[in-house]
Structures are given as C-alpha cells and as structure tokens.
Tab-separated table of C-alpha atoms in Angstrom:
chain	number	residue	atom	x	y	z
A	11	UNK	CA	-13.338	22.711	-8.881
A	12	UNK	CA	-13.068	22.001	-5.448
A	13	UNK	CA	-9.694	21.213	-3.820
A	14	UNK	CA	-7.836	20.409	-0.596
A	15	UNK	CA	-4.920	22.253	-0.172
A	16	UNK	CA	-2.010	23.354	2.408
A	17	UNK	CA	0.207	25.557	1.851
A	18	UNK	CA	2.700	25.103	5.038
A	19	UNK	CA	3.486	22.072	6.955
A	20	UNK	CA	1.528	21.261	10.384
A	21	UNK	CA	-0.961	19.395	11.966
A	22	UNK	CA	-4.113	18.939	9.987
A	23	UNK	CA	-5.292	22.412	10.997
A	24	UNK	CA	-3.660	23.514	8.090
A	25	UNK	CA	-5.618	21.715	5.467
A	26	UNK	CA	-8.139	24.307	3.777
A	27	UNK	CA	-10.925	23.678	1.290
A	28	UNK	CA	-9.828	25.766	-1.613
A	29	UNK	CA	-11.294	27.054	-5.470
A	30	UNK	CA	-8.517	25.521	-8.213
A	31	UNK	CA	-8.731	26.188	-11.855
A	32	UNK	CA	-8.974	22.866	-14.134
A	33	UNK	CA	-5.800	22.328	-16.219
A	34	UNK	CA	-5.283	20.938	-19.653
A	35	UNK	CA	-2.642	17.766	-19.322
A	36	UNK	CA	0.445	18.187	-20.746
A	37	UNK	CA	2.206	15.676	-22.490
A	38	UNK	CA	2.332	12.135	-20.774
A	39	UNK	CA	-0.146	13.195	-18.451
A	40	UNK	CA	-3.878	12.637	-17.709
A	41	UNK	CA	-6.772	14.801	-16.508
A	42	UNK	CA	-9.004	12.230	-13.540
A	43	UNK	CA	-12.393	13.586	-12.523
A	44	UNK	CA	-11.659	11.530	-8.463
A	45	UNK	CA	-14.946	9.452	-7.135
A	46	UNK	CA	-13.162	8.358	-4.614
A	47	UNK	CA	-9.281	9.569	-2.359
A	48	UNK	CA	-7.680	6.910	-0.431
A	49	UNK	CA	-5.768	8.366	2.531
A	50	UNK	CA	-2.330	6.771	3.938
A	51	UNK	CA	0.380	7.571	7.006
A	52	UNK	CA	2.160	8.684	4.233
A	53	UNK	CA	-0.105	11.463	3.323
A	54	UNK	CA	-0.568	13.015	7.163
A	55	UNK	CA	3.629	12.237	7.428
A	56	UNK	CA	4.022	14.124	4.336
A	57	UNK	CA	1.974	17.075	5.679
A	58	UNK	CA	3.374	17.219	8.821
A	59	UNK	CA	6.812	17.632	6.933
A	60	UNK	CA	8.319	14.220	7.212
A	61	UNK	CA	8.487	11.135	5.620
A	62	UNK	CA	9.323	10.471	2.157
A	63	UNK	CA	6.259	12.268	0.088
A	64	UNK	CA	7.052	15.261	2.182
A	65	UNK	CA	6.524	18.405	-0.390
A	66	UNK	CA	6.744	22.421	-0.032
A	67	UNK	CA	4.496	24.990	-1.127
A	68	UNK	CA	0.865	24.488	-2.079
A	69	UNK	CA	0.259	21.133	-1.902
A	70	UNK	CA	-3.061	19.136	-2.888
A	71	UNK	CA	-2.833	15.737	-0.256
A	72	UNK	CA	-3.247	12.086	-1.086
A	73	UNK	CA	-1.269	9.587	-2.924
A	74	UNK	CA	-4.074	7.432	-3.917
A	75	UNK	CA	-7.464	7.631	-5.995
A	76	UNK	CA	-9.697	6.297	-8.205
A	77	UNK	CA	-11.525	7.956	-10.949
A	78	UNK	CA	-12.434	8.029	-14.943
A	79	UNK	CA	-10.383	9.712	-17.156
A	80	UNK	CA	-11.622	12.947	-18.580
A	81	UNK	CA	-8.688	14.124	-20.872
A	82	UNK	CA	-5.821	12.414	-22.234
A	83	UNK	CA	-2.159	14.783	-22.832
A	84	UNK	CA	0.389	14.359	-25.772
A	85	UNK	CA	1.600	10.926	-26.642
A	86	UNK	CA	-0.483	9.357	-24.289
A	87	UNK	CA	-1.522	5.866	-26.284
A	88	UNK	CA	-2.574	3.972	-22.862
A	89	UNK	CA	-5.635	5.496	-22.045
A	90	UNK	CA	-8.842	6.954	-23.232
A	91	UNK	CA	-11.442	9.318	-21.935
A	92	UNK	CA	-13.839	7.349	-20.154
A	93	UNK	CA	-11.598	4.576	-19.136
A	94	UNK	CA	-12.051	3.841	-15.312
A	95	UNK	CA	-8.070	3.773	-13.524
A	96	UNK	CA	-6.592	3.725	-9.928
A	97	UNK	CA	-4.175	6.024	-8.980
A	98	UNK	CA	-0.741	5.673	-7.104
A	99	UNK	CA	1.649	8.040	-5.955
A	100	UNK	CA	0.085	10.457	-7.750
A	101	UNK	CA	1.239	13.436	-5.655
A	102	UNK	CA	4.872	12.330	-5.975
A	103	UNK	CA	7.491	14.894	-6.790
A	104	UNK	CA	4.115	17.159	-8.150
A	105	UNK	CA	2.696	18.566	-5.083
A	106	UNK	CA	-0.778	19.614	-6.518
A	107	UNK	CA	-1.186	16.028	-8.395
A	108	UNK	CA	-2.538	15.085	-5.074
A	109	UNK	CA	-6.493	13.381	-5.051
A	110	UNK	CA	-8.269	15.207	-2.212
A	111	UNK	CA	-9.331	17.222	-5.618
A	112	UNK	CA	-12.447	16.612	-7.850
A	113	UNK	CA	-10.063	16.455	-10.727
A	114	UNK	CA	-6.028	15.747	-11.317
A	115	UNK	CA	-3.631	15.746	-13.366
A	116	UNK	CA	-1.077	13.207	-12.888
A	117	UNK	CA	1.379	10.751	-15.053
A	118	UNK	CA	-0.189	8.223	-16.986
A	119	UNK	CA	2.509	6.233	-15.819
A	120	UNK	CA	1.142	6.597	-12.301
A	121	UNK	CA	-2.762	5.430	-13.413
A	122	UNK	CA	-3.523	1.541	-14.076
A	123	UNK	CA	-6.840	-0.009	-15.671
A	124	UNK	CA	-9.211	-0.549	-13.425
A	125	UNK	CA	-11.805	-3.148	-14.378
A	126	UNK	CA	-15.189	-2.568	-14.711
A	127	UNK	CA	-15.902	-5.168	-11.931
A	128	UNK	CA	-13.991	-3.509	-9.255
A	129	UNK	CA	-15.891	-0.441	-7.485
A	130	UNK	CA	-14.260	2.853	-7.260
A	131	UNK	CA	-13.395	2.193	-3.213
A	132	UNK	CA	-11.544	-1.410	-4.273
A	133	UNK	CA	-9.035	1.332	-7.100
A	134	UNK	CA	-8.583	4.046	-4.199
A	135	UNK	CA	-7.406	1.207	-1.581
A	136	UNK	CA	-4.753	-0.107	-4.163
A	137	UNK	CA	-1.481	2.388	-4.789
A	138	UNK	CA	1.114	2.653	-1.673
A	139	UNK	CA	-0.811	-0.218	0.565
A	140	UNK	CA	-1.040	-2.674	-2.535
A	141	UNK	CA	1.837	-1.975	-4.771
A	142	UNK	CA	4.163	-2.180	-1.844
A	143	UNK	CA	2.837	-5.544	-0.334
A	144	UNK	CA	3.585	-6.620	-4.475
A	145	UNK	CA	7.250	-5.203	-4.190
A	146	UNK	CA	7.670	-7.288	-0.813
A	147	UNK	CA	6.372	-10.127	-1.900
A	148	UNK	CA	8.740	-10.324	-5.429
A	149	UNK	CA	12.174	-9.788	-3.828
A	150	UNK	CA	13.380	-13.046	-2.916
A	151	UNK	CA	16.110	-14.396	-4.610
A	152	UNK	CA	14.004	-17.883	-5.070
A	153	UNK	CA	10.558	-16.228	-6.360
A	154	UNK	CA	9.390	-15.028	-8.948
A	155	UNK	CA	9.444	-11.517	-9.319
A	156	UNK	CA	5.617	-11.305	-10.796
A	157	UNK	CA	2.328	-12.494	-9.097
A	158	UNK	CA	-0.319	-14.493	-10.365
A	159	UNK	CA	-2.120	-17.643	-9.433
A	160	UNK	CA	-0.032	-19.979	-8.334
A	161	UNK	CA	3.173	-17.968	-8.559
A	162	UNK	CA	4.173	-18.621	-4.902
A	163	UNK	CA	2.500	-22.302	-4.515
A	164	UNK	CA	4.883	-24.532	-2.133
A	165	UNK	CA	5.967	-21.132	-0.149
A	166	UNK	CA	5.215	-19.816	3.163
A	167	UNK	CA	4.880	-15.789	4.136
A	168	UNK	CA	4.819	-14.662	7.412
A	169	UNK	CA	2.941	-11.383	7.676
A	170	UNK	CA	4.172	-8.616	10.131
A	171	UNK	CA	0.850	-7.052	11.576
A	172	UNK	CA	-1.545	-8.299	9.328
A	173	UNK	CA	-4.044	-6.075	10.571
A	174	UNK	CA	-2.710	-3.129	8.663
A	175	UNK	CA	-3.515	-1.704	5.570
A	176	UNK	CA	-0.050	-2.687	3.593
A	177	UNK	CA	-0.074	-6.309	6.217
A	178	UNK	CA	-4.033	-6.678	4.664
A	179	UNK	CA	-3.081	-6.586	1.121
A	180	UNK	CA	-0.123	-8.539	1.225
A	181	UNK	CA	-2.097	-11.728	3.285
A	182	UNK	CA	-4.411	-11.144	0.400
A	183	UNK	CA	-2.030	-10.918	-2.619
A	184	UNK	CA	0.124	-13.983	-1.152
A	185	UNK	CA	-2.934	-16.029	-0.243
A	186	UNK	CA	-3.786	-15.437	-4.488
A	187	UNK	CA	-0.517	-16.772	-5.470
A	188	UNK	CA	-0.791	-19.588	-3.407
A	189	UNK	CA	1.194	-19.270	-0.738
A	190	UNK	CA	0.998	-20.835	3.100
A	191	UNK	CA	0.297	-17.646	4.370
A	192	UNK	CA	0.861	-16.767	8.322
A	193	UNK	CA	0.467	-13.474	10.095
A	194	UNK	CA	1.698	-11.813	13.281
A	195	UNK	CA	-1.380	-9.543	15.361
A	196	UNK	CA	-0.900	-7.847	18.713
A	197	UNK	CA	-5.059	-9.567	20.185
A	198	UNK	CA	-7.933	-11.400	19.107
A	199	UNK	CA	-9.713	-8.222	17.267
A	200	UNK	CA	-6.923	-8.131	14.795
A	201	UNK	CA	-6.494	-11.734	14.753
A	202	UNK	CA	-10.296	-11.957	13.289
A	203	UNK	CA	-9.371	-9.180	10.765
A	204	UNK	CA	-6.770	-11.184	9.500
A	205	UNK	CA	-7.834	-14.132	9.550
A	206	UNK	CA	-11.353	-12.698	7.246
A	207	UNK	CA	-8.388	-10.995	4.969
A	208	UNK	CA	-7.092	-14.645	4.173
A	209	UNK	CA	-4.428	-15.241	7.042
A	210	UNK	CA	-4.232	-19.316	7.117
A	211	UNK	CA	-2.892	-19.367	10.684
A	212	UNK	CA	-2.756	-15.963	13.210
A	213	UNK	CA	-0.027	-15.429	16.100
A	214	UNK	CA	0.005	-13.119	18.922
A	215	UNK	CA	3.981	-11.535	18.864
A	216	UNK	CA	3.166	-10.486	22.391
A	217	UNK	CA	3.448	-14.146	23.337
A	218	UNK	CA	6.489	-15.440	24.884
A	219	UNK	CA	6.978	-18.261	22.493
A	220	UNK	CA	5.626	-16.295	19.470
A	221	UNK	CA	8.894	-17.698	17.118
A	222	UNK	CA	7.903	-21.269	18.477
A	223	UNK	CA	4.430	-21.483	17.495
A	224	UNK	CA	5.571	-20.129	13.993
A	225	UNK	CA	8.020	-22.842	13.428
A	226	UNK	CA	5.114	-25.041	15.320
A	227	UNK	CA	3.359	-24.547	11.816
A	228	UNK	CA	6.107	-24.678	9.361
A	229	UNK	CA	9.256	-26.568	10.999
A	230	UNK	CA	11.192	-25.546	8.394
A	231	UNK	CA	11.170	-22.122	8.259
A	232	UNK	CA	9.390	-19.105	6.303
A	233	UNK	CA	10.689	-18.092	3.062
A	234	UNK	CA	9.542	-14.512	3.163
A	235	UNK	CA	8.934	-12.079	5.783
A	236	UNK	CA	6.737	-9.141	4.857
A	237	UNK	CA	8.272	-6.846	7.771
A	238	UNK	CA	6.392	-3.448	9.557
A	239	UNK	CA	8.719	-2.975	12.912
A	240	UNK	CA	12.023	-3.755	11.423
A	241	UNK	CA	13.717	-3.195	14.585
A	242	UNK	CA	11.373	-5.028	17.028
A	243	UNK	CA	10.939	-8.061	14.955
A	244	UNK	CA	14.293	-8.824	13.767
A	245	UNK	CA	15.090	-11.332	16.405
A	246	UNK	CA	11.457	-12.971	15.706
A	247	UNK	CA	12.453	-12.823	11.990
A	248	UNK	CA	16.031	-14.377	12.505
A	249	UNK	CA	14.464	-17.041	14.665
A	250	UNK	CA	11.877	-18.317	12.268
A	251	UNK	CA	13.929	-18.287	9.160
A	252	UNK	CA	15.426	-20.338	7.080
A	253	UNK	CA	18.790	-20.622	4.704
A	254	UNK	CA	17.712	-17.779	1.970
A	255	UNK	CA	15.209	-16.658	3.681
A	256	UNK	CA	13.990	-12.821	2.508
A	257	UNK	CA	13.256	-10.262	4.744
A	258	UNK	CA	11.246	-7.296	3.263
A	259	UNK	CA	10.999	-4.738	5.606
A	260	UNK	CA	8.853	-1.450	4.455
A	261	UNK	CA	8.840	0.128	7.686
A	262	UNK	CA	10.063	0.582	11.545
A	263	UNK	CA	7.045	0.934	13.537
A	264	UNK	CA	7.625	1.728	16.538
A	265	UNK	CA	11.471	2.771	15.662
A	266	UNK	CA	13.115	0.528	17.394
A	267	UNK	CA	17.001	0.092	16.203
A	268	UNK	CA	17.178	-2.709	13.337
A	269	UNK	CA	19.864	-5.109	15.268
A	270	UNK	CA	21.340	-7.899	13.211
A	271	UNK	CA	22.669	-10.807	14.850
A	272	UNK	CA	25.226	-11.097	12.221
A	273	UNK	CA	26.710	-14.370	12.596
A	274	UNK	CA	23.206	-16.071	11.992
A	275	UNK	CA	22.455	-13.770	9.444
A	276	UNK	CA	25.277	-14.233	7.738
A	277	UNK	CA	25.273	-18.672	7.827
A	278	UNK	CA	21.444	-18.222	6.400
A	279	UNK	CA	22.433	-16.592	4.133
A	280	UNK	CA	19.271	-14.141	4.408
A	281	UNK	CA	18.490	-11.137	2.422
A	282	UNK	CA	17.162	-8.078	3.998
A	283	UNK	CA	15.513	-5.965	1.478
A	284	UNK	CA	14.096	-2.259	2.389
A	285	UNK	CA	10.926	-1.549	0.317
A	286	UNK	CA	9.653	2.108	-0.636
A	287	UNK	CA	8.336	2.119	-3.881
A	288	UNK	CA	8.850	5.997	-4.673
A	289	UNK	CA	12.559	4.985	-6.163
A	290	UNK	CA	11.600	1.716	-7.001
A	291	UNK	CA	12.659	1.400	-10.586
A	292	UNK	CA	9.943	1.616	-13.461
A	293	UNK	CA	10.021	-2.379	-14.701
A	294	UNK	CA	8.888	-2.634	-10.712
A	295	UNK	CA	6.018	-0.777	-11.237
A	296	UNK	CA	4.999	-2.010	-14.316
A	297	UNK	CA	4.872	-5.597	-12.648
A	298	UNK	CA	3.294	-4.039	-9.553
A	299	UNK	CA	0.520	-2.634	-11.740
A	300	UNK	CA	-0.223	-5.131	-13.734
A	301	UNK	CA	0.036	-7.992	-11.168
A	302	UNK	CA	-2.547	-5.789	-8.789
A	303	UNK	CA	-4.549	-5.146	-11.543
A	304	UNK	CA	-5.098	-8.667	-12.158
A	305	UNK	CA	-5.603	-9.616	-8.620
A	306	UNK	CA	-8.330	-7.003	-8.270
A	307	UNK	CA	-10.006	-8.306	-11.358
A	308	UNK	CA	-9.986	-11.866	-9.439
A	309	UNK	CA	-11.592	-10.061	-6.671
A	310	UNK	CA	-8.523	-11.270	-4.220
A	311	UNK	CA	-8.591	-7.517	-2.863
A	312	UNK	CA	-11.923	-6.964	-1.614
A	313	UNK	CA	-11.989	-4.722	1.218
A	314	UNK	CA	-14.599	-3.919	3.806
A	315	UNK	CA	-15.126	-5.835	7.470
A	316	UNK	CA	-15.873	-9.089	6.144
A	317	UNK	CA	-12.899	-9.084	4.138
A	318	UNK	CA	-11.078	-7.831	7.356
A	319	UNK	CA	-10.444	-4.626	6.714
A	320	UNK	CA	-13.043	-1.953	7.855
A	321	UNK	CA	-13.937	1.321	6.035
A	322	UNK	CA	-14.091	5.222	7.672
A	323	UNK	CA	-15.507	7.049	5.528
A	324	UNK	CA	-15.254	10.871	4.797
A	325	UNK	CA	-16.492	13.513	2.651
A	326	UNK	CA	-13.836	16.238	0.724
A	327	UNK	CA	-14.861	18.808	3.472
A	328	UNK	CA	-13.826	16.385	6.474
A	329	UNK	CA	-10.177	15.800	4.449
A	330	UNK	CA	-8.677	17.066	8.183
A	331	UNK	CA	-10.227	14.726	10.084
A	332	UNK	CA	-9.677	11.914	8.183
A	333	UNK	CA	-6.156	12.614	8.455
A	334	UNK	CA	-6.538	12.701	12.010
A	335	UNK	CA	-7.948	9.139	11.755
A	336	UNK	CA	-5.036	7.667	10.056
A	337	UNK	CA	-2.656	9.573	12.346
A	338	UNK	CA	-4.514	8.123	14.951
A	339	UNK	CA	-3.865	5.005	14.098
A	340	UNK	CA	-7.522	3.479	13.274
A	341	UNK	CA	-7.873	0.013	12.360
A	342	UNK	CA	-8.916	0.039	8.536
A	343	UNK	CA	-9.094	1.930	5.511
A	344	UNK	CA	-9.614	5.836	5.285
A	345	UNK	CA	-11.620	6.829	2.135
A	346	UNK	CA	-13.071	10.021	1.239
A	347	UNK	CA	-15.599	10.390	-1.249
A	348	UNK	CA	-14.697	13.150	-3.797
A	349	UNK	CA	-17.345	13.133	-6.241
A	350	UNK	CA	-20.321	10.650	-7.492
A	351	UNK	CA	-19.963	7.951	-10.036
C-alpha cells in the first residue's frame, strides 16, 4: 500500500511517499482502508519535533481520518467490517497508526461510528478540532458535562477566534446545544466565516472596546470561554466574565505569557481549565465521541465555505505541501484524499 512516511524530524522536506506492507490487527485494534486524512498544526508540530504528538523513528503523519473498516482484531465487539468510522488521534503513542496511509491500524477505542449520512470529508474534519471544542465546552462546573440539544440552553459562549478549525467546531457544537453563542475574529473575512459557522454575534478583539461590546450583548457576563491565545486574551476574558465563569483554554497562540490578575480571579471565583485531549481520561472520550457523533448525524458540523469553513484539498502525493498549508496558517480545513469511496 501506499504510505507517507518520515523517518527524522524537519521541515516537510522530509516527508517521503513510501511502499508499507498491510498488517493483520492485533487484539483491540482495527485495520481502516482511509478515503479521506484530515491534517492539523498538530501533525506539522509533531513532525517538526514539537508539540505534544511529537514521535521518533518512522512515523506515518496525521491524527485524523475517515474510512471503512476492513478487518476487525481480537475482542473487538464494537465494530464490523464494512462499518464506515472517523478517526482521532490515531497516530498517538503508535507512530505508524498515522492516516496519510491507504490503510491503518489503530485502537478501536480511537474509531467512532460514522453515519451513513455524513460524507467521508465531514469524519476526517472531526478528531483533535471537534473532540477538543466538546472537552471545552463540558468543563464548567455549572454544565453538563455531555452535549446534545438543548444541553447548554440559557448559556452564553464566547468563542476565541472563531475562524479556526477547533473555534469553527466549537461555534457549531455550542450553537447545537443551544447556547447564545459569541465569537472573537481579527476582520470582516473571518467575521463572515463565523458568522456562516453559526456565530450569533461577531467581535473584532483588535478593537479598543472589544470587552465592552461583549458585555454590550450579554450584560451579565459569559459563562464559558472557549480560549486559543491564553496569554493575549486573559485580560479580555477576566473582563467579560462572570462569578463561575470557565475558562477553557486549548492553546497560546501567539505565546504570549498567561497573566492572571489574581485578585479578580480569585472574587469570581473562575475556573481556568487547560484542554489537550491526548491525557484526557477515557469516560472524556467516550462522551466526546458519542456527543460528536450525534451532532454530525444532526448535520450541526457541516463544513465547506458556506458553512464557514473552506476546504484545500490535496492528494497522498502532495502530503508535504499540505503540511505547508496548515503551517502556513490557511484559513480552513486541510484534507487529503487517500483513496476512493
């Protein structure tokens, strides 16, 4: 079969299109013949040697994927040949479990159903960008820890850079439990993105009263922050909360230092919670799955430019540059097409 591999870290020059046997799965695993590889930062981090999927030796890239299931290993009782299933995190801790492949092997435990009404490019957008909006959105002390419709009626969100791939899916998965939902954009292209993704009301942080106009639409304060730039938001974030208000922050763009005004933090009473669902504990993802799964089905996770977030899209042999493209920073969602339906 055909495979992208590296074998050292780098930049993407050292991504190589590469011959790999096909393996039986062992037990708790399952064999996925890939249509489609989602690409994330942390797949071009991970390459480049940092960030938290970072692996040695040959590794096969990409966290993410969609695909049918083509063998099943011991004691496997979820899933069937033939049954249609996202991917997440697949490469994690097993370097060549990655889905720039036409077939993996990875733990049943990191595959999830993936109805028949959701296409193959809806499964391979879910994993890191989906199941970590879901962890940020179930954290707060007064919310429910699952998702469905209605879960988070009578709530407000405020969005860090809803433009984004992770910002995207959690407008979208807090617009489906019914949430107030309002999202932070840096101009007027992103602020259309979000606002076709399900944003109810869009605010430039680069404005000078950015915290007013927030509290302009809810007086009384957010109750959860979905956080991107931990450190240059956290004086937006103190200003616009509210007692027991929950800050979820799943990443520093930008790397500013995270500096807490303690005294207010402390009279709110406000949780700060850091998300990264590698060592997230397994009920987590069990809730995350299921809870995406469902939302998916509902088709609250449609993707493409009229949902508001566009698609690049690549071919297994052009795996480099579409790491490149997410490096780069492109607006959107990088997927490469691994094999046909």
């Amino acid at each position: 079969m055909r495979a992208i591999v590296y074998s050292r870290t780098g930049d993407s020059s050292v991504i190589e299109l590469s011959e790999r046997e096909i393996a039986e799965p062992g037990p708790g695993e399952i064999r996925v013949r890939v249509v489609v590889s989602g690409v994330n930062p942390t797949d071009w981090k991970a390459r480049r040697g940092s960030g938290s999927a970072a692996a040695t030796g040959e590794t096969v890239p990409n966290q993410d994927g969609a695909g049918v299931v083509d063998a099943v290993g011991q004691g496997v009782t979820d899933f069937a040949v033939g049954d249609r299933v996202w991917l997440a995190i697949s490469g994690w801790k097993r370097p060549v479990s990655g889905t720039a492949q036409e077939v993996t092997i990875t733990l049943a435990e990191r595959a999830f159903p993936l109805p028949d009404e959701v296409s193959f490019d809806v499964g391979a957008s879910l994993g890191v960008p989906a199941v970590t909006a879901h962890r940020a959105l179930t954290v707060s002390e007064d919310a429910p820890a699952r998702l469905h419709t209605g879960a988070l009626d009578g709530k407000t969100v405020l969005v860090a850079g809803g433009a984004g791939a992770v910002g995207h899916a959690a407008i979208q998965l807090a617009r489906w439990a019914g949430a107030t939902v309002i999202t932070t954009v840096s101009g007027e292209e992103k602020a259309t993105l979000a606002t076709a993704a399900g944003a109810h009301h869009v605010v430039n942080y680069r404005d000078a009263d950015a915290a007013g106009r927030i509290r302009a639409i809810v007086p009384h304060g957010v109750d959860i922050v979905v956080e991107v730039a931990a450190g240059a938001n956290a004086e937006l974030n103190h200003a616009v909360a509210h007692e027991r208000s929950t800050i979820a922050s799943y990443a520093n763009d930008g790397g500013a230092p995270v500096a807490l005004d303690f005294g207010r933090a402390i009279m709110l009473n406000l949780r700060y919670q850091f998300v990264l669902i590698y060592t997230m504990g397994a009920d987590a993802w069990i809730a995350a799955g299921e809870d995406v799964t469902a939302a998916a089905r509902d088709g609250a996770l449609a993707i493409g430019p009229e949902a508001g977030l566009p698609l690049h899209r690549y071919v297994l042999e052009q795996t480099a540059a579409a790491h490149d493209a997410v490096g780069g920073g492109v607006v959107g969602k990088v997927l490469i097409d691994v094999a046909p339906e």
